[in-house]
Short mmCIF file of C-alpha atoms in Angstrom, two decimals:
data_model
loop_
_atom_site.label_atom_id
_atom_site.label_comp_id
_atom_site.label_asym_id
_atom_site.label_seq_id
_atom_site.Cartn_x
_atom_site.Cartn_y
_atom_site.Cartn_z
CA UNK A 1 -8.28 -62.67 -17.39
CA UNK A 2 -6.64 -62.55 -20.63
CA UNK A 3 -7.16 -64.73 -24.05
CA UNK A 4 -5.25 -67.60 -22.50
CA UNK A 5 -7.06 -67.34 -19.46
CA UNK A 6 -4.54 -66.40 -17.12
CA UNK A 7 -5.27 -64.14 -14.11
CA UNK A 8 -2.66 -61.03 -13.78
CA UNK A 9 -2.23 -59.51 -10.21
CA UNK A 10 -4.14 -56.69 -9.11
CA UNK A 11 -2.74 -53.09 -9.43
CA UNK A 12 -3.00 -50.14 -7.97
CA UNK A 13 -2.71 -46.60 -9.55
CA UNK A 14 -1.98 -43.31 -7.75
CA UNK A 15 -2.90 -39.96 -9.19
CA UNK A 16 -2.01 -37.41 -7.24
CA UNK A 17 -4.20 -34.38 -7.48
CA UNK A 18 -2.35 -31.08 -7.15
CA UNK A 19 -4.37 -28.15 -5.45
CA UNK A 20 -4.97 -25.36 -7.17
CA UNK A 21 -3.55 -21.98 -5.88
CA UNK A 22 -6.24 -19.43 -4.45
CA UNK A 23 -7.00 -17.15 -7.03
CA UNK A 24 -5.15 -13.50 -6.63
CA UNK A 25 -7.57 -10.64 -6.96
CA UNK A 26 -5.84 -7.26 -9.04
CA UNK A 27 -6.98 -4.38 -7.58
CA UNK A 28 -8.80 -2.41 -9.86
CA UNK A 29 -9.63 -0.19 -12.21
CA UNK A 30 -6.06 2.00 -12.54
CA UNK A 31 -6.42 5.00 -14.46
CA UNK A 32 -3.05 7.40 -14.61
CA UNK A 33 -1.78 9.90 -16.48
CA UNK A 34 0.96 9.72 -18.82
CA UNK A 35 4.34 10.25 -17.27
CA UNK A 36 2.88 9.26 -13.76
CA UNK A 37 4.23 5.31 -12.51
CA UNK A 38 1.82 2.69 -13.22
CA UNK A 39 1.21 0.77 -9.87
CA UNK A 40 -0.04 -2.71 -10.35
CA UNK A 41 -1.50 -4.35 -7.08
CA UNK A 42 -2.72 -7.95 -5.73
CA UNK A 43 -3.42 -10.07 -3.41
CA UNK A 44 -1.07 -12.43 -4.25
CA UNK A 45 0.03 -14.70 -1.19
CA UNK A 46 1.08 -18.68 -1.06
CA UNK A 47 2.52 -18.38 -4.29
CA UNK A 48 5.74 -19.88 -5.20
CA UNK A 49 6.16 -18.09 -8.32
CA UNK A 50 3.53 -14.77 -9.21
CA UNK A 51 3.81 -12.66 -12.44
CA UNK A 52 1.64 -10.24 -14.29
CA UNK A 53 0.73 -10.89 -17.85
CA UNK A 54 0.40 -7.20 -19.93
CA UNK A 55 -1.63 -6.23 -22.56
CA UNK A 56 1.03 -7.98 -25.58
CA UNK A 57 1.11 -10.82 -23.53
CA UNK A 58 4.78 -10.44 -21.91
CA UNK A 59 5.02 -11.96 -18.36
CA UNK A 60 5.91 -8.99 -16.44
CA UNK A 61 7.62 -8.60 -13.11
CA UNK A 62 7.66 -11.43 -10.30
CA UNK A 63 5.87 -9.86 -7.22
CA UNK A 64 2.05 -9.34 -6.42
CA UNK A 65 2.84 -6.11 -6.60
CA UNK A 66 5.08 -4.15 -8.98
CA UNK A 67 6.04 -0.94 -10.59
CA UNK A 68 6.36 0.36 -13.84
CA UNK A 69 8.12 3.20 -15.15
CA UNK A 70 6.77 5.72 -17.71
CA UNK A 71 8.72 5.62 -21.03
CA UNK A 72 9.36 1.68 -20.34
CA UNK A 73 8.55 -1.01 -23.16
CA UNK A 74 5.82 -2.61 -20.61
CA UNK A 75 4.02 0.86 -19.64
CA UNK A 76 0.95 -0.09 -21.41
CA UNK A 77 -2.63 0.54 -21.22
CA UNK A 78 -5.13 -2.51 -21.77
CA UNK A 79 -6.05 -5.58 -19.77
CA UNK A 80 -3.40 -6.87 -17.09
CA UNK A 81 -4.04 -10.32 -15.25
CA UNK A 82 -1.91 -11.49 -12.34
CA UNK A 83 -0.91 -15.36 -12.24
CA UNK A 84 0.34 -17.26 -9.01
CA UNK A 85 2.06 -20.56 -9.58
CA UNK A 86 3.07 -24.00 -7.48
CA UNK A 87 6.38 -24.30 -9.08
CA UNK A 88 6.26 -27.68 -7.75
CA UNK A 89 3.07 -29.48 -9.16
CA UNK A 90 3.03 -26.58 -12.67
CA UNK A 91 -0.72 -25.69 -11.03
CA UNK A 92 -1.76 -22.06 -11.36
CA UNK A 93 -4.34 -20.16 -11.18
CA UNK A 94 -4.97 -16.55 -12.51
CA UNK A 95 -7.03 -13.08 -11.31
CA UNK A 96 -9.59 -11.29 -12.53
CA UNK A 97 -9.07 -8.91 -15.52
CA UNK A 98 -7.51 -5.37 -14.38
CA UNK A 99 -8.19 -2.63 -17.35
CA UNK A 100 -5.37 0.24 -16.99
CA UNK A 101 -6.21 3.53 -18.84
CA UNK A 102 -3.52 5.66 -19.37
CA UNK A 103 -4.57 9.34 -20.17
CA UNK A 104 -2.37 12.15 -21.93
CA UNK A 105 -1.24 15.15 -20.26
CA UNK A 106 -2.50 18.06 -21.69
CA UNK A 107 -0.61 21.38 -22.95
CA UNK A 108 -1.50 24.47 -21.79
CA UNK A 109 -1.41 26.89 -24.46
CA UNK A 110 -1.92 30.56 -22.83
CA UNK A 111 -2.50 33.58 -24.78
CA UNK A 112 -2.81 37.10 -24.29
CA UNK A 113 -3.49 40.99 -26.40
CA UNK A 114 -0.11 42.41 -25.74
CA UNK A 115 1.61 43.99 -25.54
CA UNK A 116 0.38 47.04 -23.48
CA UNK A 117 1.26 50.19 -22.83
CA UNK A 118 2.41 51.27 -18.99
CA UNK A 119 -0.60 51.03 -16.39
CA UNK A 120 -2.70 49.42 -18.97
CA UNK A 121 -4.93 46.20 -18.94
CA UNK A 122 -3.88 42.57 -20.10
CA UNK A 123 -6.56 40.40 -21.38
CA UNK A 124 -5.05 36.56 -20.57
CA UNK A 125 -6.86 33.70 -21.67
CA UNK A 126 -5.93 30.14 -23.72
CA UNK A 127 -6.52 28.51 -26.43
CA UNK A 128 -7.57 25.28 -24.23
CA UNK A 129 -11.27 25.17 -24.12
CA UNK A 130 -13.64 23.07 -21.85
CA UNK A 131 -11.98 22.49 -18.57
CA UNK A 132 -10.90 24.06 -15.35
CA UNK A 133 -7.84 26.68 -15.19
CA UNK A 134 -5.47 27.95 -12.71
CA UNK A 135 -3.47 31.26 -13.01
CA UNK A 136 -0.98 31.40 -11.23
CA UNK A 137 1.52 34.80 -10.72
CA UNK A 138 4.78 33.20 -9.65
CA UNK A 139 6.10 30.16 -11.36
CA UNK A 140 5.79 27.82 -7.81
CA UNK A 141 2.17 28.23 -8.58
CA UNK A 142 1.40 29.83 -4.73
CA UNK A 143 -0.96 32.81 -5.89
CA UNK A 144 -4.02 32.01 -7.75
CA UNK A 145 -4.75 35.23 -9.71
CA UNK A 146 -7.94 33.20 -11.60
CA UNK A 147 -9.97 29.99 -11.82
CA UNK A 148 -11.33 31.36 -15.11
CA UNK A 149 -11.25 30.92 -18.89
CA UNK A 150 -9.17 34.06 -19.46
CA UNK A 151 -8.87 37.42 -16.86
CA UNK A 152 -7.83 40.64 -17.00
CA UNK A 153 -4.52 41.96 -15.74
CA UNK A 154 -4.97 46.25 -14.66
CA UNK A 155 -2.73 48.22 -14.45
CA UNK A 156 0.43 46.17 -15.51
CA UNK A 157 3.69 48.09 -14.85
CA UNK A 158 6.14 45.91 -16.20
CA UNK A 159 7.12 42.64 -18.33
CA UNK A 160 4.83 40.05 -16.31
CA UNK A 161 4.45 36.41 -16.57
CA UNK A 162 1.84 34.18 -15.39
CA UNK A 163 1.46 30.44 -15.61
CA UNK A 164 -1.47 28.58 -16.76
CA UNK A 165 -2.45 24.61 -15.61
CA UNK A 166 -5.84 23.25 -17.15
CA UNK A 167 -7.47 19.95 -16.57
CA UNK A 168 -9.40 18.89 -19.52
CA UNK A 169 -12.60 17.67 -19.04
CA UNK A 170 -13.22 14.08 -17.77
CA UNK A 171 -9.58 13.58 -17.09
CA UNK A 172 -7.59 14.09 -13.68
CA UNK A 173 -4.61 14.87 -16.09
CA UNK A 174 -3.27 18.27 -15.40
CA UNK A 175 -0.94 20.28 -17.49
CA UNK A 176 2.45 21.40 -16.77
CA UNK A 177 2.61 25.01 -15.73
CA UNK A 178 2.96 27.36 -19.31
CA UNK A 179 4.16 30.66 -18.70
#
């Protein structure tokens, strides 16, 4: 009833209520080392759109799942998130936080006392400290000649080069081979 009395119809209002995608879940922690592809993964499904949100906020990719190349402006390290959308109702929902550590690659930096004389000994070592080492003979890195911090060559009979890889500690980053 209004102020001149008069009685208006009754009317109804809809809302429609939009369900809310499932939440994805990014599959997590993801720890690489520089150079290596960073693999981002999810449970995405029912989605009509899905995208992953990096670190500097840029909407990245448009899968569950993507790739992303080392040396590419979205190869980042930080928090990632993974968002699945109803393109049709604008609902979405998002995952939990996924942190992605990227870790340097180290450089070997191998040493050694020469040169030597004919038949003599080689003292090897590098200047990398506190890790593991391989020593390698050939460059395709099939015979181990040491697992230690340095070694001694005998009896070298002519120019010889051996390659070093070393794994810092707390990191699953391994060098390149250094000759």
């Amino acid at each position: 009833i209004d102020f001149n009395g008069c009685t208006s119809l009754d009317t109804t209002i809809n809302v429609v209520v939009n369900v809310i995608p499932t939440a994805p879940t990014a599959f997590g922690p993801v720890t690489i080392c520089d150079g290596d592809t960073l693999f981002l993964n999810s449970n995405a499904i029912g989605c009509d759109s899905t995208y992953w949100l990096s670190p500097l906020n840029n909407i990245v990719g448009n899968a569950g799942n993507i790739a992303i190349l080392s040396g590419t402006a979205d190869y980042l390290a930080g928090n990632w998130q993974v968002f699945c959308m109803d393109t049709v109702s604008g609902c979405f929902s998002s995952s939990n936080i996924l942190t992605v550590s990227i870790n340097p690659v180290p450089i070997a930096v191998p040493v050694n006392n020469g040169p030597v004389c004919v038949g003599g000994t080689a003292t090897i070592s590098t200047a990398f400290a506190f890790g593991t080492y391989a020593w390698y003979s050939d460059s395709l890195l099939t015979n181990l000649v040491s697992n230690n911090f340095f070694f001694f060559a005998s009896n070298i009979t002519s120019d010889t080069t051996f390659y070093l890889v070393t794994t810092p500690l707390f990191s699953a980053c391994p060098s390149a081979p250094a000759p």
